[in-house]
mmCIF file of C-alpha atoms in Angstrom:
data_model
loop_
_atom_site.group_PDB
_atom_site.id
_atom_site.type_symbol
_atom_site.label_atom_id
_atom_site.label_comp_id
_atom_site.label_asym_id
_atom_site.label_seq_id
_atom_site.Cartn_x
_atom_site.Cartn_y
_atom_site.Cartn_z
ATOM 1 C CA ILE A 67 -45.890 4.316 3.615
ATOM 2 C CA GLY A 68 -44.996 4.884 7.179
ATOM 3 C CA THR A 69 -45.554 1.393 8.329
ATOM 4 C CA ILE A 70 -43.833 0.053 5.354
ATOM 5 C CA SER A 71 -40.876 2.470 5.668
ATOM 6 C CA LEU A 72 -40.364 1.598 9.279
ATOM 7 C CA ALA A 73 -40.607 -2.088 8.647
ATOM 8 C CA VAL A 74 -37.880 -1.738 5.879
ATOM 9 C CA PHE A 75 -35.648 0.446 8.062
ATOM 10 C CA CYS A 76 -35.704 -2.105 10.954
ATOM 11 C CA VAL A 77 -34.995 -5.101 8.811
ATOM 12 C CA LEU A 78 -32.128 -3.273 6.751
ATOM 13 C CA SER A 79 -30.703 -2.142 9.983
ATOM 14 C CA ILE A 80 -30.552 -5.745 11.177
ATOM 15 C CA LEU A 81 -29.407 -7.163 7.969
ATOM 16 C CA LEU A 82 -26.640 -4.569 7.533
ATOM 17 C CA PHE A 83 -25.807 -3.902 11.248
ATOM 18 C CA ASN A 84 -25.867 -0.416 10.280
ATOM 19 C CA PRO A 85 -28.797 2.035 10.770
ATOM 20 C CA TRP A 86 -27.134 4.881 8.853
ATOM 21 C CA ALA A 87 -27.000 2.673 5.664
ATOM 22 C CA ALA A 88 -30.426 1.610 6.146
ATOM 23 C CA ALA A 89 -31.596 5.132 6.306
ATOM 24 C CA SER A 90 -29.488 5.958 3.122
ATOM 25 C CA ILE A 91 -31.338 2.988 1.441
ATOM 26 C CA LEU A 92 -34.850 4.100 2.800
ATOM 27 C CA ALA A 93 -34.374 7.551 1.698
ATOM 28 C CA ILE A 94 -33.842 6.397 -1.864
ATOM 29 C CA LEU A 95 -36.879 3.831 -1.502
ATOM 30 C CA VAL A 96 -39.030 6.736 -0.454
ATOM 31 C CA CYS A 97 -38.091 8.680 -3.466
ATOM 32 C CA MET A 98 -38.714 5.945 -5.696
ATOM 33 C CA THR A 99 -41.942 5.276 -4.482
ATOM 34 C CA ILE A 100 -42.861 8.957 -4.876
ATOM 35 C CA GLN A 101 -41.540 8.929 -8.283
ATOM 36 C CA LEU A 102 -43.555 5.919 -9.236
ATOM 37 C CA ALA A 103 -46.666 7.292 -7.825
ATOM 38 C CA GLY A 104 -46.089 10.544 -9.964
ATOM 39 C CA PHE A 105 -45.573 8.492 -12.996
ATOM 40 C CA LEU A 106 -48.923 6.565 -12.483
ATOM 41 C CA GLY A 107 -50.632 10.089 -12.536
ATOM 42 C CA TRP A 108 -48.638 11.167 -15.386
ATOM 43 C CA ALA A 109 -49.308 8.087 -17.389
ATOM 44 C CA GLY A 110 -53.172 8.207 -16.564
ATOM 45 C CA ILE A 111 -53.272 5.041 -14.389
ATOM 46 C CA LYS A 112 -55.796 5.455 -11.748
ATOM 47 C CA PHE A 113 -55.097 4.733 -8.053
ATOM 48 C CA ASN A 114 -56.954 1.581 -7.094
ATOM 49 C CA PRO A 115 -56.069 -1.660 -5.108
ATOM 50 C CA VAL A 116 -53.938 -3.064 -7.933
ATOM 51 C CA SER A 117 -51.769 -0.074 -8.361
ATOM 52 C CA ALA A 118 -51.611 0.285 -4.338
ATOM 53 C CA VAL A 119 -50.216 -3.163 -4.172
ATOM 54 C CA THR A 120 -47.628 -2.365 -7.100
ATOM 55 C CA LEU A 121 -46.611 0.829 -5.139
ATOM 56 C CA ILE A 122 -46.094 -1.407 -2.133
ATOM 57 C CA THR A 123 -44.181 -4.052 -4.175
ATOM 58 C CA ALA A 124 -42.061 -1.468 -5.568
ATOM 59 C CA VAL A 125 -40.504 -0.889 -2.155
ATOM 60 C CA GLY A 126 -39.363 -4.611 -2.077
ATOM 61 C CA ILE A 127 -38.034 -4.435 -5.729
ATOM 62 C CA GLY A 128 -36.425 -1.101 -5.068
ATOM 63 C CA VAL A 129 -34.097 -2.884 -2.434
ATOM 64 C CA GLU A 130 -32.561 -4.717 -5.353
ATOM 65 C CA PHE A 131 -31.225 -1.539 -6.789
ATOM 66 C CA THR A 132 -29.940 -0.012 -3.717
ATOM 67 C CA ALA A 133 -28.820 -2.676 -1.184
ATOM 68 C CA HIS A 134 -25.981 -3.953 -3.365
ATOM 69 C CA VAL A 135 -24.668 -0.458 -4.012
ATOM 70 C CA VAL A 136 -24.666 0.389 -0.170
ATOM 71 C CA MET A 137 -22.870 -3.067 0.844
ATOM 72 C CA ALA A 138 -20.222 -2.541 -1.691
ATOM 73 C CA PHE A 139 -19.788 1.160 -0.285
ATOM 74 C CA LEU A 140 -19.683 -0.166 3.171
ATOM 75 C CA THR A 141 -16.858 -2.721 2.330
ATOM 76 C CA SER A 142 -14.466 -0.385 0.306
ATOM 77 C CA LEU A 143 -11.587 1.504 1.669
ATOM 78 C CA GLY A 144 -10.712 5.186 0.999
ATOM 79 C CA SER A 145 -12.400 8.389 1.254
ATOM 80 C CA ARG A 146 -16.269 8.532 0.445
ATOM 81 C CA ASP A 147 -15.456 9.564 -3.202
ATOM 82 C CA GLN A 148 -13.101 6.765 -3.788
ATOM 83 C CA ARG A 149 -15.417 4.142 -1.939
ATOM 84 C CA MET A 150 -18.036 5.042 -4.000
ATOM 85 C CA ALA A 151 -16.069 4.856 -7.093
ATOM 86 C CA GLN A 152 -15.188 1.268 -6.103
ATOM 87 C CA ALA A 153 -18.652 0.429 -5.094
ATOM 88 C CA VAL A 154 -20.190 1.681 -8.469
ATOM 89 C CA ASP A 155 -17.441 -0.243 -10.239
ATOM 90 C CA ARG A 156 -17.996 -3.319 -8.278
ATOM 91 C CA VAL A 157 -21.876 -3.596 -8.736
ATOM 92 C CA PHE A 158 -22.815 -1.691 -11.576
ATOM 93 C CA VAL A 159 -22.843 -4.669 -14.035
ATOM 94 C CA PRO A 160 -24.616 -7.005 -11.594
ATOM 95 C CA VAL A 161 -27.481 -4.266 -10.895
ATOM 96 C CA ILE A 162 -27.769 -3.963 -14.570
ATOM 97 C CA HIS A 163 -28.243 -7.746 -14.967
ATOM 98 C CA GLY A 164 -30.652 -7.619 -12.363
ATOM 99 C CA ALA A 165 -32.691 -5.083 -13.934
ATOM 100 C CA LEU A 166 -32.478 -6.851 -17.173
ATOM 101 C CA SER A 167 -33.698 -10.223 -15.754
ATOM 102 C CA THR A 168 -36.586 -8.505 -13.918
ATOM 103 C CA LEU A 169 -37.615 -7.087 -17.333
ATOM 104 C CA LEU A 170 -37.277 -10.449 -18.800
ATOM 105 C CA GLY A 171 -39.606 -11.825 -16.335
ATOM 106 C CA ILE A 172 -42.218 -9.219 -17.236
ATOM 107 C CA ILE A 173 -41.869 -8.918 -21.002
ATOM 108 C CA MET A 174 -44.432 -11.313 -21.552
ATOM 109 C CA LEU A 175 -47.109 -8.975 -19.929
ATOM 110 C CA ALA A 176 -46.470 -6.634 -22.757
ATOM 111 C CA PHE A 177 -48.174 -8.960 -25.296
ATOM 112 C CA SER A 178 -51.306 -9.653 -23.279
ATOM 113 C CA GLU A 179 -54.560 -9.275 -24.788
ATOM 114 C CA PHE A 180 -56.123 -7.426 -21.844
ATOM 115 C CA GLU A 181 -54.980 -3.688 -21.756
ATOM 116 C CA PHE A 182 -55.569 -3.730 -17.856
ATOM 117 C CA VAL A 183 -52.511 -5.951 -17.640
ATOM 118 C CA VAL A 184 -50.449 -3.936 -19.960
ATOM 119 C CA LYS A 185 -51.230 -0.857 -18.394
ATOM 120 C CA TYR A 186 -51.449 -1.882 -14.647
ATOM 121 C CA PHE A 187 -48.463 -4.263 -14.741
ATOM 122 C CA PHE A 188 -46.213 -4.143 -17.664
ATOM 123 C CA VAL A 189 -45.886 -0.451 -17.966
ATOM 124 C CA VAL A 190 -45.990 0.125 -14.082
ATOM 125 C CA MET A 191 -43.218 -2.421 -13.567
ATOM 126 C CA THR A 192 -41.182 -1.332 -16.768
ATOM 127 C CA ALA A 193 -41.228 2.315 -15.202
ATOM 128 C CA LEU A 194 -40.217 0.889 -11.750
ATOM 129 C CA ILE A 195 -37.050 -0.682 -13.360
ATOM 130 C CA VAL A 196 -36.028 2.474 -15.127
ATOM 131 C CA ILE A 197 -36.793 4.624 -11.962
ATOM 132 C CA GLY A 198 -34.995 2.032 -9.743
ATOM 133 C CA LEU A 199 -31.914 1.993 -12.009
ATOM 134 C CA ILE A 200 -31.894 5.735 -12.067
ATOM 135 C CA ASN A 201 -32.072 6.063 -8.445
ATOM 136 C CA GLY A 202 -29.750 3.169 -7.500
ATOM 137 C CA LEU A 203 -26.960 3.813 -9.970
ATOM 138 C CA VAL A 204 -27.148 7.737 -9.950
ATOM 139 C CA LEU A 205 -28.933 9.290 -7.120
ATOM 140 C CA LEU A 206 -27.669 6.803 -4.246
ATOM 141 C CA PRO A 207 -24.070 7.112 -5.420
ATOM 142 C CA VAL A 208 -24.297 11.022 -5.048
ATOM 143 C CA LEU A 209 -26.028 10.626 -1.689
ATOM 144 C CA LEU A 210 -23.386 8.288 -0.329
ATOM 145 C CA SER A 211 -20.450 10.265 -1.586
ATOM 146 C CA LEU A 212 -21.974 13.390 0.274
ATOM 147 C CA MET A 213 -23.127 11.905 3.472
ATOM 148 C CA GLY A 214 -22.403 8.034 3.388
ATOM 149 C CA PRO A 215 -21.806 5.841 6.462
ATOM 150 C CA PRO A 216 -18.197 5.317 7.511
ATOM 151 C CA THR A 217 -16.477 1.918 5.948
ATOM 152 C CA GLU A 218 -17.017 -1.382 7.851
ATOM 153 C CA ILE A 219 -13.540 -2.562 7.181
ATOM 154 C CA SER A 220 -10.098 -1.757 7.865
ATOM 155 C CA PRO A 221 -6.746 -2.500 5.913
ATOM 156 C CA LEU A 222 -4.828 -5.168 7.494
ATOM 157 C CA PRO A 223 -1.456 -3.999 9.110
ATOM 158 C CA SER A 224 1.608 -4.662 6.965
ATOM 159 C CA LYS A 225 4.168 -7.049 8.298
ATOM 160 C CA LYS A 226 7.321 -5.411 9.350
ATOM 161 C CA ASP A 227 10.692 -6.914 10.181
ATOM 162 C CA ALA A 228 12.967 -6.005 13.412
ATOM 163 C CA TYR A 229 14.236 -2.863 12.009
ATOM 164 C CA GLY A 230 10.671 -1.620 10.940
ATOM 165 C CA ARG A 231 11.162 -2.040 7.183
ATOM 166 C CA ARG A 232 8.104 -3.491 5.462
ATOM 167 C CA MET A 233 8.477 -7.214 4.584
ATOM 168 C CA GLU A 234 7.542 -8.263 1.239
ATOM 169 C CA LYS A 235 6.422 -11.636 -0.070
ATOM 170 C CA ARG A 236 9.106 -13.097 -2.132
ATOM 171 C CA LYS A 237 8.374 -15.437 -5.108
ATOM 172 C CA LEU A 238 10.386 -18.899 -4.990
#
């Protein structure tokens, strides 16, 4: 997990230009991976090469649930709480749609004749989607509102007339 974490951190830092945001995403991804590994044990799914690849893939799929929230947080104005409210408001539905489309992509595995496919792919991927949604839309917003990175944008200055009064656009 260390090598994967380092690679994800480097790539996210480059893409977001913000190591703090990348670290926030990475913290959630590590939590998701640990939770999914715990689910594997709880569900009686033995650790083998297939489940190991699924755990590695979980890191990539987990980015889907976290990167949008962090990017919306970085590009919102106000206090951390205001920015988090704006970010969740902006990306909640698209993240849910992404989860549903991923679920639709794997739903056919539930009807496989092979118990191995159902157990090691459908059940694990469905758990990953649920864990990803909970972490991306509940845990990550709390983390960002407590110790999220500063905003990456600033409001435009208002235009003022010669007397220092704010000018408003007039409708013609």
